[in-house]
Structure formats: structure tokens, C-alpha cells
Amino acid sequence: MKNLLKLFISAYILLSSAYSQFIPIDSIRVQDSNQVSRLLGQTVTTRGVVTTHREFGLSLVYFQVRTAGCVGFDTTFSSAVKRGDSIEVTGVVSQFNGLTELNPVSSVTVLDTGKTVNPTVATCTQIRTNGELYEGKLIKILNVTAVHTTAGGNVTVWTVSGSGTNYRILVGSDSCDIRIYATSEIANQPIIAFPFNVVAECSQFDSSIPYTSGYQILPRRLDDFSGATVIQPSSNIIPDKFFLHQNYPNPFNPKTIINYELPVSGQVSLKVYNILGMEVASLVNQGTTSAAGIHTIEFDGSNLSSGIYFYSLSVDGNLVDIKKMSLLK
């Protein structure tokens, strides 16, 4: 197992070097203490799948990979793509009220078409208090039980004025802000019967540094709303496959969060290795049975030196995935 892990690390380094000209969206989203991208002002090339195209205005394009999302704010860019396009895009990293963007965009290439992106299920609390993890991504909130104005009154129609109007959706006593754009087909339409599920982009509008609040969700079209027949807590949702998430934040100092998903229960091992393949931490010991679901582990690298580390997830003795992270002190 140890030799196999070293082989994976070597292959990972070689592949990372071979594709170093592309900056993953995850890396663009690495932020400083003000939650501004560390690549601010730099020209980067990245890839993703378009999930929103002009629903929020002629210049806005949301695109993402499974683990992270970004926004392009450029009319020429938006005219060259459509929803479901797999794209390679080059632009300048910027930010607008906390929202990480590429603006302007200098080039875009459509690599493929007809791609679909499954939204990440999230709660209102997760969006409201930890929205940076979801910013730029397509999310889904289950079992909305009411819609209020931001002042607290019940509403039955998505009445919109100006460029858009903010409301508040409730799931029981939990809540988060939702913005309906005047350019979307949702504007001034009746709200469907409760409870309902909603798919939306996670965005941010925070006018002051540090950009740690102002998270809101942006539904795109009427078909982003669907009836919910079963009320179930999101914590009971079972993933459809094994998945190891990229740690966040990354780089980190000294703590970071690692999430992993299990479609079935199993004996889990989650370990951290240095660049030589030597184990430096065991976050979940082999033989520990974890239930099906989404699991969160905090890794504290206080006792380690700055550098590149790898973390691996194994279930029932089978390696699921290995990812790289950077500790900067």
C-alpha cells in the first residue's frame, strides 16, 4: 500500500507539471485574510462547465468544476458560450463586492457541449455562514417552507423592481437570502406551492473588506424550482459515489477542512503524507467504520513545516483518491 501511494504521488507530480499552464478553479479561489483571491490581477487560464449564461444579465457567466466555481464578467465571453459548454477560458482575476471573477476575458475555447453539472446539496446555514465554499457553484436547497421579504413579511409572487429584488427563503427556522434578477424568467411570476426545492448559483455581494458576508443564492429559470414531496434533513442525504474533496482553504495555515463522501458505510482510512511518501498524520484510522454520508475532518498542521503534502482516502482497503495541499506558515 505504501509503495502504491508513492507511485500515485509521483504520477500526481508529473501530471501537475505537464498541465501547469492551466490553473484549476480551486487555485483561483485560494484567498487571503480579506477573502480576496491571491491571484488578484493576474492573467490565468482555467477550465470548467458553464452553468449560467446571461440569465443574470448579458455579461455574467457562471462556470465550475465539481469542487469550485467562478464567474466571468465579459460580454464577448458570454456571447461565445452557452449553458452546458465545457470551456477553456483566459482572463484577469478580479473581484466585485467579494465575488471572484475573470474580468476582462481575453480568450475562450469551447472544448465540448451538452455537459451537465449536478448541484451540490446545501443548507441555508451553510450558504449564510460558510458561503465561500459554495461561491460560484450550482447548489440545491431542499424543502423550502416559506418565502419572506428581507423585512420578514410573507410573499406569494417574485415581484421584482430595478435590476433585481432580494427575498429570504426559509426551511423551517433556517433561512438565507435569494435574489431574483429582472432579466430572469422568474421575475414577477407566482411562487410555487410549499415545500419546494430550489437549484441556484451561490453568489456574494459584500461591499466592505473583509468579504465574509453577503452570500445569496440566484435561481436561473422557473424550472430551477421543483415540488418536494418528502421532508428530510439534508444530513440524511446519501451521496451517489465515493468522493474526496479538495481541502479548504488551500494553501492553509495551520488548519484546513477535508470533506469526503461515502455512498455506503465502510472502514475508512484518511492519512496525510509528505512529498517523500512518509505518513505524517492519521486523521481517520484504518478499521474505523464510517456511516454513509458526507463527513468533515479538520486537519491541524501546527507541528509540520511549510511545504507540499498529500492526503489519501481509502475505504475497505481500496484507495479512493489522493489530493495535494500546501501548508504555508
CSV table of C-alpha atoms in Angstrom, one decimal:
chain,number,residue,atom,x,y,z
A,1,MET,CA,0.0,0.0,0.0
A,2,LYS,CA,2.8,2.4,0.9
A,3,ASN,CA,4.7,1.7,-2.4
A,4,LEU,CA,1.4,2.2,-4.3
A,5,LEU,CA,0.9,5.5,-2.6
A,6,LYS,CA,4.4,6.7,-3.6
A,7,LEU,CA,3.6,5.7,-7.1
A,8,PHE,CA,0.4,7.8,-7.0
A,9,ILE,CA,2.3,10.8,-5.6
A,10,SER,CA,4.9,10.6,-8.3
A,11,ALA,CA,2.3,10.4,-11.0
A,12,TYR,CA,0.4,13.3,-9.5
A,13,ILE,CA,3.5,15.5,-9.5
A,14,LEU,CA,4.2,14.6,-13.2
A,15,LEU,CA,0.7,15.3,-14.3
A,16,SER,CA,0.6,18.5,-12.3
A,17,SER,CA,3.8,19.6,-14.1
A,18,ALA,CA,2.5,18.6,-17.5
A,19,TYR,CA,-0.6,20.7,-17.1
A,20,SER,CA,0.9,23.5,-15.1
A,21,GLN,CA,-0.2,26.0,-17.8
A,22,PHE,CA,-3.8,25.5,-16.6
A,23,ILE,CA,-4.8,27.0,-13.2
A,24,PRO,CA,-7.6,25.0,-11.6
A,25,ILE,CA,-10.6,27.0,-10.4
A,26,ASP,CA,-9.8,25.7,-6.8
A,27,SER,CA,-6.4,27.6,-7.0
A,28,ILE,CA,-8.0,30.8,-8.3
A,29,ARG,CA,-10.3,30.6,-5.2
A,30,VAL,CA,-7.4,30.5,-2.7
A,31,GLN,CA,-7.8,33.7,-0.7
A,32,ASP,CA,-6.0,36.0,1.7
A,33,SER,CA,-7.3,37.1,5.1
A,34,ASN,CA,-9.8,39.5,3.4
A,35,GLN,CA,-11.2,36.7,1.2
A,36,VAL,CA,-9.7,38.1,-1.9
A,37,SER,CA,-8.0,35.8,-4.4
A,38,ARG,CA,-4.3,35.6,-4.0
A,39,LEU,CA,-4.1,35.7,-7.8
A,40,LEU,CA,-5.9,39.0,-8.0
A,41,GLY,CA,-4.8,41.0,-11.1
A,42,GLN,CA,-3.1,38.0,-12.7
A,43,THR,CA,-4.0,36.6,-16.1
A,44,VAL,CA,-4.9,32.9,-15.8
A,45,THR,CA,-6.2,30.1,-17.9
A,46,THR,CA,-8.7,27.7,-16.4
A,47,ARG,CA,-11.4,25.2,-17.4
A,48,GLY,CA,-15.0,24.5,-16.3
A,49,VAL,CA,-18.5,23.8,-17.4
A,50,VAL,CA,-20.9,26.7,-18.0
A,51,THR,CA,-23.9,26.6,-15.6
A,52,THR,CA,-25.4,30.0,-16.1
A,53,HIS,CA,-25.5,32.0,-19.3
A,54,ARG,CA,-27.0,35.5,-19.4
A,55,GLU,CA,-29.9,34.8,-17.0
A,56,PHE,CA,-28.4,37.5,-14.7
A,57,GLY,CA,-27.5,40.0,-17.5
A,58,LEU,CA,-25.7,39.9,-20.8
A,59,SER,CA,-22.2,39.8,-19.2
A,60,LEU,CA,-22.4,37.2,-16.5
A,61,VAL,CA,-21.3,33.6,-17.0
A,62,TYR,CA,-21.0,31.1,-14.1
A,63,PHE,CA,-18.8,28.1,-14.7
A,64,GLN,CA,-17.4,25.4,-12.5
A,65,VAL,CA,-15.8,22.1,-11.8
A,66,ARG,CA,-17.2,19.7,-9.2
A,67,THR,CA,-15.2,21.3,-6.4
A,68,ALA,CA,-15.2,25.0,-7.2
A,69,GLY,CA,-16.8,27.7,-9.3
A,70,CYS,CA,-16.0,31.1,-10.8
A,71,VAL,CA,-17.7,33.9,-12.7
A,72,GLY,CA,-16.8,35.5,-16.0
A,73,PHE,CA,-18.0,39.1,-16.4
A,74,ASP,CA,-17.4,39.9,-20.0
A,75,THR,CA,-20.0,40.4,-22.8
A,76,THR,CA,-17.8,39.0,-25.5
A,77,PHE,CA,-17.2,35.9,-23.4
A,78,SER,CA,-20.9,35.4,-22.7
A,79,SER,CA,-21.7,35.7,-26.4
A,80,ALA,CA,-19.3,32.9,-27.2
A,81,VAL,CA,-20.6,30.2,-24.9
A,82,LYS,CA,-23.9,28.6,-23.7
A,83,ARG,CA,-25.0,26.6,-20.8
A,84,GLY,CA,-23.5,23.1,-20.8
A,85,ASP,CA,-20.4,24.1,-22.7
A,86,SER,CA,-17.1,22.7,-21.4
A,87,ILE,CA,-14.7,25.7,-21.8
A,88,GLU,CA,-11.1,26.8,-21.5
A,89,VAL,CA,-11.0,30.5,-20.7
A,90,THR,CA,-8.3,33.1,-20.1
A,91,GLY,CA,-8.9,36.2,-18.2
A,92,VAL,CA,-7.8,38.6,-15.4
A,93,VAL,CA,-8.6,37.6,-11.8
A,94,SER,CA,-10.7,40.3,-10.2
A,95,GLN,CA,-13.3,40.7,-7.5
A,96,PHE,CA,-16.6,42.6,-7.2
A,97,ASN,CA,-18.0,43.0,-3.8
A,98,GLY,CA,-16.4,39.8,-2.7
A,99,LEU,CA,-17.3,37.8,-5.8
A,100,THR,CA,-14.3,36.3,-7.6
A,101,GLU,CA,-14.5,37.0,-11.3
A,102,LEU,CA,-12.5,36.8,-14.5
A,103,ASN,CA,-12.8,40.3,-15.9
A,104,PRO,CA,-11.9,41.0,-18.7
A,105,VAL,CA,-11.7,37.7,-20.6
A,106,SER,CA,-9.1,37.6,-23.4
A,107,SER,CA,-10.0,34.3,-25.0
A,108,VAL,CA,-12.4,31.3,-24.7
A,109,THR,CA,-12.4,27.9,-26.4
A,110,VAL,CA,-15.4,25.6,-26.3
A,111,LEU,CA,-14.0,22.1,-25.7
A,112,ASP,CA,-17.3,20.2,-25.6
A,113,THR,CA,-21.0,20.7,-25.4
A,114,GLY,CA,-24.1,19.3,-23.7
A,115,LYS,CA,-22.4,18.8,-20.3
A,116,THR,CA,-24.5,18.6,-17.1
A,117,VAL,CA,-23.5,19.7,-13.6
A,118,ASN,CA,-25.2,18.1,-10.6
A,119,PRO,CA,-25.9,20.8,-7.9
A,120,THR,CA,-24.3,20.4,-4.5
A,121,VAL,CA,-27.0,20.0,-1.8
A,122,ALA,CA,-26.5,22.6,0.9
A,123,THR,CA,-28.5,24.1,3.8
A,124,CYS,CA,-29.4,27.7,4.3
A,125,THR,CA,-27.0,27.8,7.3
A,126,GLN,CA,-24.1,26.6,5.1
A,127,ILE,CA,-24.8,29.3,2.5
A,128,ARG,CA,-25.3,32.0,5.0
A,129,THR,CA,-22.3,31.3,7.3
A,130,ASN,CA,-19.8,29.4,5.0
A,131,GLY,CA,-20.8,30.6,1.6
A,132,GLU,CA,-17.2,30.9,0.3
A,133,LEU,CA,-17.1,27.1,0.0
A,134,TYR,CA,-20.0,27.3,-2.5
A,135,GLU,CA,-19.5,30.6,-4.2
A,136,GLY,CA,-19.7,30.3,-8.0
A,137,LYS,CA,-21.2,26.8,-7.8
A,138,LEU,CA,-24.6,25.4,-8.5
A,139,ILE,CA,-26.3,24.4,-5.3
A,140,LYS,CA,-29.6,22.9,-4.3
A,141,ILE,CA,-31.7,23.7,-1.1
A,142,LEU,CA,-34.4,21.2,-0.2
A,143,ASN,CA,-37.8,21.6,1.3
A,144,VAL,CA,-38.3,25.4,1.4
A,145,THR,CA,-41.3,26.1,3.6
A,146,ALA,CA,-41.8,29.9,3.2
A,147,VAL,CA,-40.6,33.0,1.3
A,148,HIS,CA,-40.3,36.3,3.1
A,149,THR,CA,-39.3,39.8,2.2
A,150,THR,CA,-36.0,40.8,3.8
A,151,ALA,CA,-38.1,42.6,6.4
A,152,GLY,CA,-40.0,39.5,7.3
A,153,GLY,CA,-43.4,39.5,5.5
A,154,ASN,CA,-44.8,36.6,3.6
A,155,VAL,CA,-44.9,36.8,-0.2
A,156,THR,CA,-46.5,34.7,-2.9
A,157,VAL,CA,-45.1,36.4,-6.1
A,158,TRP,CA,-41.5,37.0,-7.1
A,159,THR,CA,-42.1,40.8,-7.5
A,160,VAL,CA,-39.1,42.4,-9.0
A,161,SER,CA,-38.1,46.1,-9.3
A,162,GLY,CA,-35.0,47.6,-10.8
A,163,SER,CA,-32.3,45.1,-11.7
A,164,GLY,CA,-33.5,42.6,-9.1
A,165,THR,CA,-35.0,42.1,-5.7
A,166,ASN,CA,-33.8,40.2,-2.6
A,167,TYR,CA,-36.0,37.8,-0.7
A,168,ARG,CA,-35.4,35.3,2.1
A,169,ILE,CA,-36.2,31.6,1.8
A,170,LEU,CA,-36.9,29.6,5.0
A,171,VAL,CA,-36.5,25.9,5.7
A,172,GLY,CA,-38.3,25.7,9.0
A,173,SER,CA,-36.5,28.3,11.1
A,174,ASP,CA,-33.4,28.3,8.9
A,175,SER,CA,-33.0,30.9,6.2
A,176,CYS,CA,-30.8,32.5,3.6
A,177,ASP,CA,-31.1,35.3,1.0
A,178,ILE,CA,-32.3,34.7,-2.5
A,179,ARG,CA,-32.1,37.2,-5.3
A,180,ILE,CA,-34.4,37.3,-8.3
A,181,TYR,CA,-33.0,39.1,-11.3
A,182,ALA,CA,-35.2,41.2,-13.6
A,183,THR,CA,-33.6,39.5,-16.6
A,184,SER,CA,-34.6,36.0,-15.5
A,185,GLU,CA,-37.9,34.4,-16.5
A,186,ILE,CA,-38.7,34.1,-12.7
A,187,ALA,CA,-39.3,37.8,-12.3
A,188,ASN,CA,-42.9,38.7,-11.3
A,189,GLN,CA,-44.1,35.0,-11.5
A,190,PRO,CA,-46.0,33.2,-8.7
A,191,ILE,CA,-44.1,31.3,-6.1
A,192,ILE,CA,-44.9,27.5,-6.4
A,193,ALA,CA,-46.5,25.6,-3.6
A,194,PHE,CA,-44.5,24.8,-0.5
A,195,PRO,CA,-42.5,22.8,0.2
A,196,PHE,CA,-40.3,23.2,-2.8
A,197,ASN,CA,-36.6,22.5,-3.8
A,198,VAL,CA,-34.6,25.2,-5.5
A,199,VAL,CA,-31.4,25.0,-7.6
A,200,ALA,CA,-29.4,28.2,-7.8
A,201,GLU,CA,-26.0,29.7,-8.1
A,202,CYS,CA,-24.3,30.7,-4.9
A,203,SER,CA,-23.1,34.3,-5.1
A,204,GLN,CA,-21.9,37.1,-2.9
A,205,PHE,CA,-22.5,40.8,-2.5
A,206,ASP,CA,-20.5,42.3,0.3
A,207,SER,CA,-19.5,46.0,-0.1
A,208,SER,CA,-16.7,46.1,2.6
A,209,ILE,CA,-13.5,44.3,3.5
A,210,PRO,CA,-13.2,41.6,4.7
A,211,TYR,CA,-15.6,40.0,2.3
A,212,THR,CA,-17.1,37.5,4.8
A,213,SER,CA,-20.8,38.0,4.4
A,214,GLY,CA,-23.5,38.9,1.8
A,215,TYR,CA,-23.9,35.3,0.5
A,216,GLN,CA,-27.0,34.7,-1.5
A,217,ILE,CA,-28.4,32.3,-4.0
A,218,LEU,CA,-29.5,33.1,-7.5
A,219,PRO,CA,-32.0,30.8,-9.3
A,220,ARG,CA,-31.8,31.0,-13.1
A,221,ARG,CA,-35.1,29.8,-14.5
A,222,LEU,CA,-38.5,28.7,-13.5
A,223,ASP,CA,-37.5,25.0,-13.8
A,224,ASP,CA,-34.9,25.6,-11.0
A,225,PHE,CA,-37.9,25.3,-8.7
A,226,SER,CA,-39.5,21.8,-8.1
A,227,GLY,CA,-42.0,20.4,-5.7
A,228,ALA,CA,-40.7,18.5,-2.7
A,229,THR,CA,-42.9,15.6,-1.5
A,230,VAL,CA,-40.7,14.3,1.3
A,231,ILE,CA,-39.3,16.4,4.1
A,232,GLN,CA,-35.9,15.1,5.1
A,233,PRO,CA,-32.9,16.7,6.7
A,234,SER,CA,-30.0,17.3,4.4
A,235,SER,CA,-27.8,15.4,6.8
A,236,ASN,CA,-29.7,12.2,5.7
A,237,ILE,CA,-28.8,12.7,2.1
A,238,ILE,CA,-26.6,9.8,0.8
A,239,PRO,CA,-24.0,10.6,-1.9
A,240,ASP,CA,-24.1,8.5,-5.1
A,241,LYS,CA,-20.4,7.7,-5.1
A,242,PHE,CA,-17.2,7.8,-3.1
A,243,PHE,CA,-15.6,11.2,-3.3
A,244,LEU,CA,-12.7,13.0,-1.7
A,245,HIS,CA,-13.0,16.8,-1.7
A,246,GLN,CA,-10.1,19.3,-2.2
A,247,ASN,CA,-9.2,20.7,1.2
A,248,TYR,CA,-10.3,24.3,2.1
A,249,PRO,CA,-8.6,26.6,2.5
A,250,ASN,CA,-5.6,25.7,0.4
A,251,PRO,CA,-2.9,26.8,1.0
A,252,PHE,CA,-3.6,26.8,4.7
A,253,ASN,CA,-2.0,27.9,8.0
A,254,PRO,CA,-2.3,25.9,10.2
A,255,LYS,CA,-5.7,24.4,9.9
A,256,THR,CA,-7.8,23.2,6.9
A,257,ILE,CA,-11.0,21.2,6.3
A,258,ILE,CA,-11.3,18.0,4.4
A,259,ASN,CA,-14.6,16.5,3.3
A,260,TYR,CA,-15.3,13.0,2.0
A,261,GLU,CA,-18.4,11.3,0.7
A,262,LEU,CA,-19.5,7.7,1.2
A,263,PRO,CA,-22.4,6.1,-0.7
A,264,VAL,CA,-22.3,3.2,1.8
A,265,SER,CA,-20.7,2.6,5.2
A,266,GLY,CA,-17.1,1.2,5.2
A,267,GLN,CA,-13.8,1.0,7.0
A,268,VAL,CA,-12.2,4.3,6.3
A,269,SER,CA,-8.5,5.4,6.4
A,270,LEU,CA,-7.7,9.1,5.9
A,271,LYS,CA,-4.0,9.8,6.1
A,272,VAL,CA,-1.6,12.7,5.3
A,273,TYR,CA,1.9,12.2,3.7
A,274,ASN,CA,4.8,14.4,3.0
A,275,ILE,CA,6.3,14.7,-0.5
A,276,LEU,CA,8.5,11.7,0.2
A,277,GLY,CA,5.5,9.5,0.8
A,278,MET,CA,6.1,9.3,4.6
A,279,GLU,CA,3.0,9.3,6.8
A,280,VAL,CA,2.8,12.4,8.9
A,281,ALA,CA,-0.8,12.3,10.3
A,282,SER,CA,-3.6,9.8,10.5
A,283,LEU,CA,-7.0,11.6,10.5
A,284,VAL,CA,-9.1,8.5,10.4
A,285,ASN,CA,-7.5,5.2,11.4
A,286,GLN,CA,-7.8,2.2,9.2
A,287,GLY,CA,-10.5,0.0,10.6
A,288,THR,CA,-12.8,2.9,11.7
A,289,THR,CA,-16.2,2.3,10.3
A,290,SER,CA,-17.8,5.5,8.9
A,291,ALA,CA,-21.5,5.6,8.0
A,292,ALA,CA,-22.7,6.5,4.5
A,293,GLY,CA,-23.0,10.3,4.1
A,294,ILE,CA,-20.8,13.4,4.0
A,295,HIS,CA,-18.0,13.6,6.6
A,296,THR,CA,-15.9,16.6,7.6
A,297,ILE,CA,-12.5,16.4,9.2
A,298,GLU,CA,-10.3,19.3,10.4
A,299,PHE,CA,-6.5,18.9,9.9
A,300,ASP,CA,-4.2,20.9,12.1
A,301,GLY,CA,-0.7,21.2,10.6
A,302,SER,CA,0.8,23.2,13.5
A,303,ASN,CA,3.5,20.6,14.1
A,304,LEU,CA,4.6,20.4,10.4
A,305,SER,CA,6.8,22.6,8.4
A,306,SER,CA,5.7,24.6,5.3
A,307,GLY,CA,5.5,22.5,2.2
A,308,ILE,CA,3.5,20.2,-0.1
A,309,TYR,CA,1.6,17.4,1.5
A,310,PHE,CA,-0.8,14.7,0.1
A,311,TYR,CA,-3.8,13.2,1.7
A,312,SER,CA,-5.4,9.9,0.7
A,313,LEU,CA,-8.8,8.3,1.3
A,314,SER,CA,-9.1,4.5,1.4
A,315,VAL,CA,-12.4,2.6,2.1
A,316,ASP,CA,-12.3,-1.1,2.9
A,317,GLY,CA,-8.6,-1.2,1.9
A,318,ASN,CA,-9.2,0.3,-1.6
A,319,LEU,CA,-7.7,3.6,-2.5
A,320,VAL,CA,-10.4,6.1,-3.4
A,321,ASP,CA,-8.4,9.2,-4.2
A,322,ILE,CA,-5.3,11.2,-3.3
A,323,LYS,CA,-5.1,15.0,-3.3
A,324,LYS,CA,-2.4,17.6,-2.8
A,325,MET,CA,-2.4,20.5,-0.3
A,326,SER,CA,0.0,23.3,0.6
A,327,LEU,CA,0.9,24.4,4.1
A,328,LEU,CA,2.3,28.0,4.2
A,329,LYS,CA,3.5,29.4,7.5
